[in-house]
Each structure stands twice: as structure tokens, then as C-alpha cells.
Short mmCIF file of C-alpha atoms and ligand atoms in Angstrom, two decimals:
data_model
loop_
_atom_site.label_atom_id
_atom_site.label_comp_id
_atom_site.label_asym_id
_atom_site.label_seq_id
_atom_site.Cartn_x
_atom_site.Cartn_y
_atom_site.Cartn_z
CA UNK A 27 -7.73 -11.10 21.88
CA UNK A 28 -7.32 -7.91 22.93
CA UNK A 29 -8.38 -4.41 20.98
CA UNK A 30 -5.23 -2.81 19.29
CA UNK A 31 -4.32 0.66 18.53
CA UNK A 32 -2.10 2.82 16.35
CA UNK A 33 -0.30 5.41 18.65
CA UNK A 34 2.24 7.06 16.12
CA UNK A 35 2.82 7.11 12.61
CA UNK A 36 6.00 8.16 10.34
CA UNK A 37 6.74 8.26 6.76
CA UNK A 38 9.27 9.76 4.54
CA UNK A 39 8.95 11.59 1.43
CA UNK A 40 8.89 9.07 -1.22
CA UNK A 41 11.00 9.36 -4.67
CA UNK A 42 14.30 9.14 -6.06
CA UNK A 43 16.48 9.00 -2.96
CA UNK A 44 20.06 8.39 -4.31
CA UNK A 45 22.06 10.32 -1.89
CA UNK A 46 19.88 8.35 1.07
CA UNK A 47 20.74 4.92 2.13
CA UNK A 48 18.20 1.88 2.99
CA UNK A 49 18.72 2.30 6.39
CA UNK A 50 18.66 6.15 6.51
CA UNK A 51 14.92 6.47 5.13
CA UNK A 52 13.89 3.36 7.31
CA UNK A 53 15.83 5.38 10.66
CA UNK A 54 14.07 8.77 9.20
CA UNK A 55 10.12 7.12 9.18
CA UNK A 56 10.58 5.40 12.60
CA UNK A 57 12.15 8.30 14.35
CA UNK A 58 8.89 10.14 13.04
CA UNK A 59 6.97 7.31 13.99
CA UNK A 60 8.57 7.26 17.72
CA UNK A 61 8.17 11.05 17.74
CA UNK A 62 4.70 11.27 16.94
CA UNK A 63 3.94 8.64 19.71
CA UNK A 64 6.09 9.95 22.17
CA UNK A 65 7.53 7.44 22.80
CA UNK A 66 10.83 6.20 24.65
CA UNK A 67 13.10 3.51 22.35
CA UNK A 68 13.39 1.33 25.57
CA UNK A 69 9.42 1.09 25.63
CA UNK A 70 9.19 -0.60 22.17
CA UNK A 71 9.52 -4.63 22.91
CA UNK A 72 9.32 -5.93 18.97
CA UNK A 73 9.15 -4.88 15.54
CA UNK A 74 8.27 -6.38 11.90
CA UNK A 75 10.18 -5.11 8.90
CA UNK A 76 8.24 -5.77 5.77
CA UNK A 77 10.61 -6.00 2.79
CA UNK A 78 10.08 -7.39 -0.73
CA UNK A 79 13.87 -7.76 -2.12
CA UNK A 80 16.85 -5.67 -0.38
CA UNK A 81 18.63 -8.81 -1.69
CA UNK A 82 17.89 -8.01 -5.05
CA UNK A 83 17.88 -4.24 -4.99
CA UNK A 84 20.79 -3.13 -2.75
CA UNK A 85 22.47 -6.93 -2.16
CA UNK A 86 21.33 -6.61 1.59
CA UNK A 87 19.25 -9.49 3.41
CA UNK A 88 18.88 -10.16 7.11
CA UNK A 89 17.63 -6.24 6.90
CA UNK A 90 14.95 -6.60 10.20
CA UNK A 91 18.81 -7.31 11.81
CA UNK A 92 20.29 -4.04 10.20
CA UNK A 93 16.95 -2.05 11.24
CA UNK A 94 17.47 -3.06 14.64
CA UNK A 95 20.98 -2.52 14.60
CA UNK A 96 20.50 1.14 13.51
CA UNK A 97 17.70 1.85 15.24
CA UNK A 98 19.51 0.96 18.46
CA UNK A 99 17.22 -1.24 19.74
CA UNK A 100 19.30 -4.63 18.81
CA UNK A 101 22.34 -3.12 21.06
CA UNK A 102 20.87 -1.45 24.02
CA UNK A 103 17.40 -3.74 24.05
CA UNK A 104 17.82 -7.04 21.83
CA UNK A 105 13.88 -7.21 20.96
CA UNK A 106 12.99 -9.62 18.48
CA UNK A 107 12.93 -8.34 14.90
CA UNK A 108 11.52 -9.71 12.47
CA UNK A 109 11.29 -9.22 8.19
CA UNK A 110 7.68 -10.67 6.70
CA UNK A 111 7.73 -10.90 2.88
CA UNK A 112 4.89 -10.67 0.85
CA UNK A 113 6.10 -8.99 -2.45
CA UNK A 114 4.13 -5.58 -2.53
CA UNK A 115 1.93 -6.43 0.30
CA UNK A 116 4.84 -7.01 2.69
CA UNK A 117 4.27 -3.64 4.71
CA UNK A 118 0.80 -4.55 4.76
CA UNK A 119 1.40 -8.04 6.24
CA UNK A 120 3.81 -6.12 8.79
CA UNK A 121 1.01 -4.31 9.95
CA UNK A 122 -0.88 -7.66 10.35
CA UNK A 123 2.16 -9.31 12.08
CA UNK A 124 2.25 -6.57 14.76
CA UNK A 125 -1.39 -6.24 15.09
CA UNK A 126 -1.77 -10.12 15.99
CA UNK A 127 1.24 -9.83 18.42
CA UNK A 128 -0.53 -7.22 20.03
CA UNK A 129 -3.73 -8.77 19.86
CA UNK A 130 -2.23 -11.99 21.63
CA UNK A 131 -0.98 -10.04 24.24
CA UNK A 132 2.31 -11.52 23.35
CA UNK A 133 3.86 -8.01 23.41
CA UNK A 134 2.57 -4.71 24.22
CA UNK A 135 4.45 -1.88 22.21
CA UNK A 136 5.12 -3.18 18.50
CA UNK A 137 6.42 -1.30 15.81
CA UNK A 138 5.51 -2.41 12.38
CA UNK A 139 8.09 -0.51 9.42
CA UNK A 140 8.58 -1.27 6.18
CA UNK A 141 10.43 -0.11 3.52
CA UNK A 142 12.47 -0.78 -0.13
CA UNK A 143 15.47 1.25 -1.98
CA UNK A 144 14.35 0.19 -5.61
CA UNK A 145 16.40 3.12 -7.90
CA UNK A 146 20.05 1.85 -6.92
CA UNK A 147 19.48 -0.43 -10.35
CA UNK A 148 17.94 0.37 -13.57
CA UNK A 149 14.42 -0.43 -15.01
CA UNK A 150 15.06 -3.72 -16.53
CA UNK A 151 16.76 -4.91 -13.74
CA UNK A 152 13.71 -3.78 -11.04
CA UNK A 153 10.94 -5.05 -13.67
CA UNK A 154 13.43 -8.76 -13.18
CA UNK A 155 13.34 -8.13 -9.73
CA UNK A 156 9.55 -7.49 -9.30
CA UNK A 157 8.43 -9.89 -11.75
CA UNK A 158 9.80 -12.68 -9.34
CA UNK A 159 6.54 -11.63 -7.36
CA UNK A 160 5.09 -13.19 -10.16
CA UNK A 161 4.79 -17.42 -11.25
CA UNK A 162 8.49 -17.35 -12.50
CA UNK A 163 8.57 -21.07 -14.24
CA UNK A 164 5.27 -19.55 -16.38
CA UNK A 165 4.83 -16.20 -16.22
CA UNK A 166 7.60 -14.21 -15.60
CA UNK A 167 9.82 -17.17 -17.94
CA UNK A 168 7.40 -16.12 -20.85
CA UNK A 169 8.31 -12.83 -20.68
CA UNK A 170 5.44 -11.34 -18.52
CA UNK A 171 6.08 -8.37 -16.73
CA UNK A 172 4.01 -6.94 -13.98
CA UNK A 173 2.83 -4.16 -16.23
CA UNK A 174 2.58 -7.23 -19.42
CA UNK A 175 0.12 -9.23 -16.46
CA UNK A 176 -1.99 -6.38 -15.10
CA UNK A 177 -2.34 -5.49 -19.32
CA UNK A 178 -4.37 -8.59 -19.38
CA UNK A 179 -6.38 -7.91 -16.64
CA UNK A 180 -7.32 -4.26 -18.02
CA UNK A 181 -8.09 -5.82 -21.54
CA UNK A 182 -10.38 -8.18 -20.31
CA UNK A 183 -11.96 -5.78 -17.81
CA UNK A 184 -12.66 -3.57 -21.11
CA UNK A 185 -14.04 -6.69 -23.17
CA UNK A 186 -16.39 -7.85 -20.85
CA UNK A 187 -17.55 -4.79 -18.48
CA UNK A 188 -17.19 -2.13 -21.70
CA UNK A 189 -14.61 0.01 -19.36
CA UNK A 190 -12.75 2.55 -21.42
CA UNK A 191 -9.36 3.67 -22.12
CA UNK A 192 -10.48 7.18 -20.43
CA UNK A 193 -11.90 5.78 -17.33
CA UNK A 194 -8.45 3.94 -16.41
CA UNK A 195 -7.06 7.86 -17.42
CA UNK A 196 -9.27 9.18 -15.31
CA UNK A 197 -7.65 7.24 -11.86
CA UNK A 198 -4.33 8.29 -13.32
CA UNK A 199 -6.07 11.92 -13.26
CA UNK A 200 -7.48 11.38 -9.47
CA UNK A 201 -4.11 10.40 -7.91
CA UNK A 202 -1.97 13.15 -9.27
CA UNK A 203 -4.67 15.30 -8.23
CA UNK A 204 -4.29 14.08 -4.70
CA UNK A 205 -0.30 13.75 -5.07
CA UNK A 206 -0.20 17.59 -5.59
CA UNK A 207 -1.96 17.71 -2.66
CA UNK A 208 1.10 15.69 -0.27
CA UNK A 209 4.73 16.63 0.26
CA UNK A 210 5.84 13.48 0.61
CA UNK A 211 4.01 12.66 -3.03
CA UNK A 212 6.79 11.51 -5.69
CA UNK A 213 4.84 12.90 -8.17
CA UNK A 214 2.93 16.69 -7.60
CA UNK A 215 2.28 17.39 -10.72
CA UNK A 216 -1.80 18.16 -11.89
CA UNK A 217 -2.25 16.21 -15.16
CA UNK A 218 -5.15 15.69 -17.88
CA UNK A 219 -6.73 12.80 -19.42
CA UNK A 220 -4.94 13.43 -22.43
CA UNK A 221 -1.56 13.10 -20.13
CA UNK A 222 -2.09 9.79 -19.84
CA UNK A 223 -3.54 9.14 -23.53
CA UNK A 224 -0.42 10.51 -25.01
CA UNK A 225 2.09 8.97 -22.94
CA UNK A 226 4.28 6.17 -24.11
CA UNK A 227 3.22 2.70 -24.15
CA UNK A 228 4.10 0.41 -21.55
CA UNK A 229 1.94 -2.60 -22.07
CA UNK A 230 -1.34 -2.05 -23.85
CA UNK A 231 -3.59 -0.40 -23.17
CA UNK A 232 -1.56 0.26 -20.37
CA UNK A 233 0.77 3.46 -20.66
CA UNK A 234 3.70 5.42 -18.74
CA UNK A 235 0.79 7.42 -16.95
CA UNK A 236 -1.41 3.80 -15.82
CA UNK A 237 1.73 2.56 -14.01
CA UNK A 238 2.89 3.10 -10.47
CA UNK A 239 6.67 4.16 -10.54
CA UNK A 240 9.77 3.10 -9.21
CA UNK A 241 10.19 4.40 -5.58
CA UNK A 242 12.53 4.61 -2.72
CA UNK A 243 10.53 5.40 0.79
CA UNK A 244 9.78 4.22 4.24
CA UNK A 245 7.15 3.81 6.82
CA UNK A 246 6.26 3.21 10.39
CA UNK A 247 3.61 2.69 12.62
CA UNK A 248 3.19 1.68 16.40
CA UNK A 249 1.23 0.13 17.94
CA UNK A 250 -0.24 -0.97 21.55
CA UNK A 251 -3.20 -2.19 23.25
CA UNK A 252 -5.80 0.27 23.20
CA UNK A 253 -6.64 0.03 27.05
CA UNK A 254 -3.24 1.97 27.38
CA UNK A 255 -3.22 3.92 24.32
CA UNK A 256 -4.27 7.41 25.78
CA UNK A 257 -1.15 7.55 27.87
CA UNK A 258 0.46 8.48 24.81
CA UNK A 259 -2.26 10.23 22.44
CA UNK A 260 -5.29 12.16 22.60
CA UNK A 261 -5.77 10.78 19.16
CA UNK A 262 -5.51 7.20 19.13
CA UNK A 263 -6.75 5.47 16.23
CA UNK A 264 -8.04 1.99 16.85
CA UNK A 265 -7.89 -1.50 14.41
CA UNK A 266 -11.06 -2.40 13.75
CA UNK A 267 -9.78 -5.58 11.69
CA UNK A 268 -6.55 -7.12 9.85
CA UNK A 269 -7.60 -9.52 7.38
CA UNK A 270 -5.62 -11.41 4.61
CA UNK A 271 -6.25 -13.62 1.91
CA UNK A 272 -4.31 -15.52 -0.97
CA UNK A 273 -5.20 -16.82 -4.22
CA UNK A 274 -3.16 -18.93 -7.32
CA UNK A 275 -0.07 -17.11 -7.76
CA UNK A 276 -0.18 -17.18 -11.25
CA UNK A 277 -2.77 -15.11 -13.09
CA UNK A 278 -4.24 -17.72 -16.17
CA UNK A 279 -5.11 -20.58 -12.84
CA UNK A 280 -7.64 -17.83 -11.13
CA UNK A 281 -11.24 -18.11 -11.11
CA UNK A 282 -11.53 -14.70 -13.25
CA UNK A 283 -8.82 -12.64 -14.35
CA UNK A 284 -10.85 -9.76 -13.84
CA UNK A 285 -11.31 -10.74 -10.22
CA UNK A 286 -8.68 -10.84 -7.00
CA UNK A 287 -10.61 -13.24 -4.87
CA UNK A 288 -7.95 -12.64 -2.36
CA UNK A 289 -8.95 -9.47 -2.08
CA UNK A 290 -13.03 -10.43 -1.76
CA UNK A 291 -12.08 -13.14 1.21
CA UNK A 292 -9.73 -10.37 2.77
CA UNK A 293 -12.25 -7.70 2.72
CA UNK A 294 -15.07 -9.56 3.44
CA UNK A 295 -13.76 -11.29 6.09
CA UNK A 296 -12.09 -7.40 7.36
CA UNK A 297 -15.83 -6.05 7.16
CA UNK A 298 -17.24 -9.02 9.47
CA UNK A 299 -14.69 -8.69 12.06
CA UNK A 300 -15.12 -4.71 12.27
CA UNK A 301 -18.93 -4.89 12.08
CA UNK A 302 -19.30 -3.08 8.94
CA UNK A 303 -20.77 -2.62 5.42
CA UNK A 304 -18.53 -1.49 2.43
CA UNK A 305 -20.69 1.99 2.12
CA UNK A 306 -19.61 2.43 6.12
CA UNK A 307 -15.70 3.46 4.62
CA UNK A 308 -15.14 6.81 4.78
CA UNK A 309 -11.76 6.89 3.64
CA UNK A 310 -9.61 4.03 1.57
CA UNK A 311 -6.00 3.73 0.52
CA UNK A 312 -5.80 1.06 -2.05
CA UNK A 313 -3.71 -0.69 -3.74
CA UNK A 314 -3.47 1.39 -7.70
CA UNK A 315 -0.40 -0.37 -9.04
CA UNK A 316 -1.89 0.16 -12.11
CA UNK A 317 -4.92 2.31 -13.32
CA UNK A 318 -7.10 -1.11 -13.84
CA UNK A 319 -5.97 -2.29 -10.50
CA UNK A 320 -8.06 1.11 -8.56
CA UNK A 321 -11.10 -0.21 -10.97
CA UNK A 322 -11.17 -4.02 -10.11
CA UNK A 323 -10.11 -3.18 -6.37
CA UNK A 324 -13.65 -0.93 -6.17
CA UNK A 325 -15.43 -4.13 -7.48
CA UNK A 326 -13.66 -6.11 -5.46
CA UNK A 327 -13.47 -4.46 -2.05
CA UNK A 328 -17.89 -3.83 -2.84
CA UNK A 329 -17.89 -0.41 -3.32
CA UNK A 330 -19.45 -1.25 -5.92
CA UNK A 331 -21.26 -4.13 -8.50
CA UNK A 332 -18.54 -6.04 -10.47
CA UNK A 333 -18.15 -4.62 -13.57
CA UNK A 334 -19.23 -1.40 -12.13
CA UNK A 335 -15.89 0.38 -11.36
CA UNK A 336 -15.44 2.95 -14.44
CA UNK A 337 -18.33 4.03 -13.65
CA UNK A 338 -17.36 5.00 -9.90
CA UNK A 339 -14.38 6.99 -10.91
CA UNK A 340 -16.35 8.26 -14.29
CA UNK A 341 -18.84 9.95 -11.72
CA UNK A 342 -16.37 11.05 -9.38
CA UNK A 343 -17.60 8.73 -6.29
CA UNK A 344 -13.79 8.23 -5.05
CA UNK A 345 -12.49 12.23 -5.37
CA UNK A 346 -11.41 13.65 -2.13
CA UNK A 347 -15.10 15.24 -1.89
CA UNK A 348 -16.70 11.75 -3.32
CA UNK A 349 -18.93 9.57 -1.03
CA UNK A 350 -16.06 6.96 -0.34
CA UNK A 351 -12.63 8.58 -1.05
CA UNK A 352 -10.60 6.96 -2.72
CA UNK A 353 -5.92 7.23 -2.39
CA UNK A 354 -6.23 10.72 -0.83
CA UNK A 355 -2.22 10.63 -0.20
CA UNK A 356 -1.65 10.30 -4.22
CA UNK A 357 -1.87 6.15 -3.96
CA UNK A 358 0.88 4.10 -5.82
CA UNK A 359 0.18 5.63 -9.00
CA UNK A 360 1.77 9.71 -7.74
CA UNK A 361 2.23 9.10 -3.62
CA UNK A 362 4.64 6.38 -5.17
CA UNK A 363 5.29 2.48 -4.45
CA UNK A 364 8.13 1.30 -2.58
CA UNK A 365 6.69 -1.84 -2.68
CA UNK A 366 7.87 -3.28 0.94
CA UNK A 367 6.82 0.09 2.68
CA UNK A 368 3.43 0.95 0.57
CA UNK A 369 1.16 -1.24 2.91
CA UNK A 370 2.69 0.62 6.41
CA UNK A 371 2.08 3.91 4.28
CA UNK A 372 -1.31 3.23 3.45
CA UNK A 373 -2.35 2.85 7.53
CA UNK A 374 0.09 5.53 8.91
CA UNK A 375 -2.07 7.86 6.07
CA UNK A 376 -5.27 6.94 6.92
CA UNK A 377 -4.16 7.40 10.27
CA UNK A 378 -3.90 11.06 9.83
CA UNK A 379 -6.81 11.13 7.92
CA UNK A 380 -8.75 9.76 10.54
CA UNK A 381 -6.83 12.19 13.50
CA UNK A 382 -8.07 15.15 11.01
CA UNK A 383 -3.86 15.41 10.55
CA UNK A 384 -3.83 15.34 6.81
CA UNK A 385 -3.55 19.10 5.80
CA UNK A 386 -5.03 19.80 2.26
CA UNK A 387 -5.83 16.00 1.47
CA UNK A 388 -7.83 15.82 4.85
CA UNK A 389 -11.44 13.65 3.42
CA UNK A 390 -13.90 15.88 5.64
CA UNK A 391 -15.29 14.31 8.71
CA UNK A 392 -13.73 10.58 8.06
CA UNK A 393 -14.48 8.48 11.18
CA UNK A 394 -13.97 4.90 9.48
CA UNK A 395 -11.01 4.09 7.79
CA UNK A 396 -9.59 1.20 5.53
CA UNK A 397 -6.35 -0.05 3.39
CA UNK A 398 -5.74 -2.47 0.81
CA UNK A 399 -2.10 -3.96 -0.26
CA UNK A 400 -1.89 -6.83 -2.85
CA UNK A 401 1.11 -8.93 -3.50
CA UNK A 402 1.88 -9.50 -7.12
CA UNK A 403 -1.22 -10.46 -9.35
CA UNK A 404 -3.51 -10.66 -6.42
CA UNK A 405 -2.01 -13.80 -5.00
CA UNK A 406 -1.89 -12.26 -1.63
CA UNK A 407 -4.53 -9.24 -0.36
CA UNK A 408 -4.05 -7.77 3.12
CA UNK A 409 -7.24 -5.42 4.16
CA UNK A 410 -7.29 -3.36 7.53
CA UNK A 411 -10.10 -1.45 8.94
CA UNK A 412 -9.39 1.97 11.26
CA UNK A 413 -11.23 3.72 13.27
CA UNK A 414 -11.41 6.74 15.38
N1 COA B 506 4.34 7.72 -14.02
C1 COA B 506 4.61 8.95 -14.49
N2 COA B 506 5.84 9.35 -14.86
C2 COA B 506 6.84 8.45 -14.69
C3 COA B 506 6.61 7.15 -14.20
C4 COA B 506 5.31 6.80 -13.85
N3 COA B 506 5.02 5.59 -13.38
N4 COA B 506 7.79 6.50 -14.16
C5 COA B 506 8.73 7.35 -14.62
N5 COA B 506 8.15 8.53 -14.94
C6 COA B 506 8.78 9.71 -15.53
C7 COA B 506 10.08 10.08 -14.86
O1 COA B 506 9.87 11.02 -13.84
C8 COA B 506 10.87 10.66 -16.01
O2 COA B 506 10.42 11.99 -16.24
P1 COA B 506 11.44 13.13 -16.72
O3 COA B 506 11.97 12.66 -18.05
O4 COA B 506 10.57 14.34 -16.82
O5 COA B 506 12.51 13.19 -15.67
C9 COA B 506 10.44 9.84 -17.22
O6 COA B 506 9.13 9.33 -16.88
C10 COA B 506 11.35 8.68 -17.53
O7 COA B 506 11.64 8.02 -16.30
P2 COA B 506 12.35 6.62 -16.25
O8 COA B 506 12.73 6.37 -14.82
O9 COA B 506 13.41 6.56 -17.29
O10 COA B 506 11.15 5.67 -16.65
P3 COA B 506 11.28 4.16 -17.05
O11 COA B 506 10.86 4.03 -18.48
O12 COA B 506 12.61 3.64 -16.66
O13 COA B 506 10.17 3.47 -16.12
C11 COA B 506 8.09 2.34 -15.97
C12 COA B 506 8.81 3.64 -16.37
C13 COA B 506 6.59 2.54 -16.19
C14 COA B 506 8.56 1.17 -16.82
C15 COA B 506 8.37 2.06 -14.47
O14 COA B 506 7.94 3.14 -13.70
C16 COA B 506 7.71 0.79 -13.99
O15 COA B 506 8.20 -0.30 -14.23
N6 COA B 506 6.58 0.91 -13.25
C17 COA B 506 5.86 -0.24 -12.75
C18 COA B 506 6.42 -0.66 -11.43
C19 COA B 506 5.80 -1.95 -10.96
O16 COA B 506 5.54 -2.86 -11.72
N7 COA B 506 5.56 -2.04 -9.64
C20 COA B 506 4.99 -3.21 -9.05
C21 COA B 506 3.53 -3.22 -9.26
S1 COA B 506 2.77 -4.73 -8.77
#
């Protein structure tokens, strides 16, 4: 295997695109991308598209073929393109995808994109779409919706570990904090605890404020071996490890509701390949869905003791100035989720971070990096590890 690293990085601003098409945002991030690298289109041999539902959302499949199309590279090059799916941790498996091809030495210059359009169709007809993420036949059939199922997982979390309804506020808090800090944030606005107390129920406890929103955005990153790297950036940032990890699809078959043992196997495994302990992260983008998901993600990624995540955001261990920040870029919850492109987002951001790129977020000094992208309940966790 060879070592693999991240050359150039692109995202667009994330929100409520409706005058922007699919393939405009995904054209806009890789152009970035491509930019930042400096890069020449011909020099790129394959890509992977991570996509949840363009089927669903905009009535478009086959959209690694459109990608290419637009991007030029299926017309003047014809490099292979491919879509991974892995619900919300598609862009994340993308990553993974490119990373091994690169790592094989299959191919040298991969770009991994991803990217979703959700707000062409209304609410009920996205919470439909992303609740097929979930065990259809039993629980999206009984009615559960992805903020119903992570509702169970926060009530249980508060019956047995004693977390409160403040210290799932108090991610909520965090994130817009850190949104207001990034122009590409859907949501810059600074709010209170009692922002998120006093906003409409969604699923209890769960409310407006706990949830990640609906989001149209795109990503890109590229990458190469990292014996060649240089030729293209002073600042290469390298892949320590790509891990991944599934568990029971439904939520009521796992272990512990409380617990995403895909995301223990992914990060533990992750942390062997790159060498490192948990309290070695300088930096983390991870994967806040919903408020409860930031708390069992710190448990589960060993931060910190299970049961022991209110307390890290209570005491402030994951702000910006924290010993192990946590979602600098705003996370799901105010950066926004577009859930095929929120796992390329999460390494293209802590690839700034790491270059010392990331204007007002920037985490001080950050030398090791790492992202974490879950796909539905927790049925698949993908876990990278950066470095300078
Ligand atoms: N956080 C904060 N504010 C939000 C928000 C969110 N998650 N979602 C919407 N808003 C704001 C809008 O900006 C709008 O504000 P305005 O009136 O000042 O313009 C207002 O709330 C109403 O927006 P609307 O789009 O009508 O909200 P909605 O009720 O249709 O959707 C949710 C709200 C929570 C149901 C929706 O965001 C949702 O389903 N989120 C979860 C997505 C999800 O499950 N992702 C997959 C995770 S695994």
C-alpha cells in the first residue's frame, strides 16, 4: 500500500440553493477542488461520486455519469466514474473509495466529490426519502423518522447516563457558534440555550434547534500518492487512516441503543492504523445529525468514558479553544447536511484546518486531524485520520 495524500480541496456554500442545479454546485466544489490543487483536468485518472438519493430528490440516477459528463472528463478523458452509496456516509465512503484506489496504486490522481440537492421537494417528502436510510419493513413502516429514531437514542442516553435537556442545547449552542464563524455555514446565526429550549418540537426531547437541516451543497477532494504530492502543494495533508464499520441496520437489533458500535470498530480500527490515541486528535468533524448524536459520537469515538459526553460539551472540552475541538466548520447541525456531500466536507475542512487555511474557525496549532460520517442509525461509520 502506498501513503496517500489530499492535494486540493473545494466546497460550496451550503443552503437553500434553488436557482442552482445538482450539477452546478457539484461543477462549482470540484473546480475549487482542481483549483486549489493546481491541477490540469487531463491529470485526474478516476473519481467517486458519493450520493444518497438524486433518484429520489431530483429524479436523476446514473449521476457519477452526469458528473463526468459535466465536468468534461467523460468526453475528452473517459476515466472511470463511479457513485458509492452509503445514505449520509456516502461522501465519507467516497473518500474511502479513492483513498484505497490510491493506496493500491491502481490509479494515481483520484478525485473523491460528493454531493445532494435535497430542497427541490418538501419536508415530508425528504423525511420519506431519508427515512429509507433507515429498516423500512420495521422502522421507517411504523412511522419512525430519522429525527422519531435518534429521539430514542437521546431518551435513553438521558435515562441511563443522567444527560440533560441543556447539555444536548448546549451542542446546538457550539455549532452555531462555529457556523457564524464560516461563509459557507447555512446557518450564521449566534443562538442561546434557551434557542433551542423554546423551539418547536420535532421528536422529543428532540426540537427544531437538535436537528441538522435540509441542505443543498457539494464537495471535493483530490487526492494522490504522497511521494508526488509536493509537485503540487507546499501544504499537503497526508491520510493517516480510512476506516469503516457497519452494524444492524435497524436500531431495536443493536447491542445498545445508546451505542454505534460501527463507529467504535471504525475508530478503533482508524486509531491503530494511524498509530494514535483518541487524546492525539487535535481537530474532529463529526457526524451531529442530531444534538445526541455529537454526545454518543464523543463516547464513542473515546474522547471520552461512555456515558461521559454531556459532560465534555458541559465543560467546554470540544469549543474551538477546547482540548479536542469539536465541528469547527458549524458541523451538520449550522455548516448544514447534504447528506451525500457531508463526509467529503468534513475532510476537505479539516484539511484547511490542518494547512492553518481556515480563517476565524482556524483550531490553533492542529497537526492531527480526524472525521466521522454515519449512515442512518449508525449502521454504517466511516472514520479518517489527517495529518500534516
Ligand atoms: N435548525 C434551525 N432552524 C431550522 C432548521 C434546523 N434544522 N430547519 C429549518 N429551520 C428554520 C428555517 O430556516 C426556517 O426559518 P425562517 O422561518 O426564519 O425562514 C424555519 O426553521 C422553518 O423552516 P422549514 O424549512 O419550514 O422547516 P421544516 O419544519 O420543514 O423542517 C426539520 C425542519 C427539523 C423537520 C428538518 O430540518 C429536518 O427534517 N431535519 C432533519 C434532517 C435529517 O433527518 N437528516 C438526516 C439525518 S440522519
Amino acid at each position: 500500500m502506498r501513503d496517500v495524500a489530499i492535494i486540493g480541496v473545494g466546497y460550496t456554500k451550503f443552503g437553500e440553493m434553488w436557482g442552482r442545479s445538482f450539477r452546478d454546485i457539484m461543477i462549482e466544489a470540484g473546480l475549487e477542488a482542481i483549483t486549489d490543487a493546481g491541477i490540469e483536468g487531463r491529470e485526474i485518472d478516476a473519481m467517486y461520486v458519493g450520493n444518497m438519493s438524486g433518484g429520489r430528490f431530483i429524479a436523476q440516477e446514473h449521476v457519477s455519469a452526469l458528473i463526468a459528463d459535466y465536468s468534461g472528463f467523460a468526453r475528452d478523458f473517459h476515466i472511470p466514474a463511479t457513485r458509492v452509496e452509503a445514505a449520509c456516509a456516502s461522501g465519507g465512503l467516497a473518500v474511502r473509495e479513492a483513498y484505497i484506489n490510491v493506496a493500491s496504486g491502481l490509479h494515481d490522481i483520484v478525485v473523491a466529490a460528493g454531493v445532494e440537492k435535497m430542497t427541490d421537494i418538501g419536508t415530508e417528502m425528504t423525511a420519506d426519502v431519508l427515512a429509507s436510510a433507515s429498516d423500512r419493513e420495521w422502522e421507517g413502516f411504523s412511522g419512525a423518522t430519522f429525527p422519531g429514531l435518534y429521539a430514542l437514542i437521546a431518551n435513553y442516553h438521558m435515562h441511563r447516563y443522567g444527560t440533560t435537556r441543556e447539555d444536548l442545547a448546549e451542542v446546538s449552542v457550539k455549532n452555531h457558534n462555529n457556523g457564524s464563524l464560516n461563509p459557507k455555514a447555512q446557518f450564521r446565526n449566534r443562538i442561546s440555550i434557551e434557542t433551542v429550549l423554546n423551539s418547536p418540537l420535532v421528536a422529543d426531547p428532540l426540537r427544531l434547534y437538535d436537528c441538522s437541516p435540509i441542505t443543498d451543497g457539494a464537495a471535493a477532494v483530490i487526492l494522490a500518492p504522497a511521494e508526488v504530492a509536493k509537485k503540487y502543494t507546499d501544504t499537503p495533508v497526508y491520510i493517516k487512516a480510512s476506516a469503516q464499520a457497519s452494524d444492524t441496520i435497524a436500531l431495536h437489533d443493536r447491542r445498545d441503543i445508546a451505542t454505534l458500535d460501527a463507529t467504535v470498530f471504525a475508530s478503533k480500527r482508524a486509531y491503530k492504523q494511524a498509530g494514535i490515541k483518541p487524546t492525539d486528535v487535535d481537530v474532529a468533524e463529526v457526524h451531529d445529525c442530531f444534538t445526541i448524536a455529537e454526545i454518543v459520537a464523543y463516547e464513542d469515538l473515546g474522547f471520552c468514558r461512555k456515558g461521559e459526553g454531556g459532560m465534555l460539551i458541559r465543560e467546554g472540552v470540544t469549543a474551538i479553544d477546547g482540548d479536542i475541538p469539536v465541528n469547527p466548520s458549524g458541523g451538520l447541525k449550522a455548516c448544514g447536511h447534504p447528506v451525500g456531500a457531508t463526509g467529503v466536507k468534513q475532510v476537505a475542512e479539516v484539511v484547511l484546518q490542518l494547512r492553518g487555511d481556515a480563517g476565524k474557525r482556524q483550531v490553533d496549532g492542529a497537526e492531527i486531524g480526524l472525521t466521522h460520517n454515519v449512515g442512518g442509525t449508525g449502521a454504517t461509520a466511516v472514520v479518517h485520520i489527517l495529518s500534516r
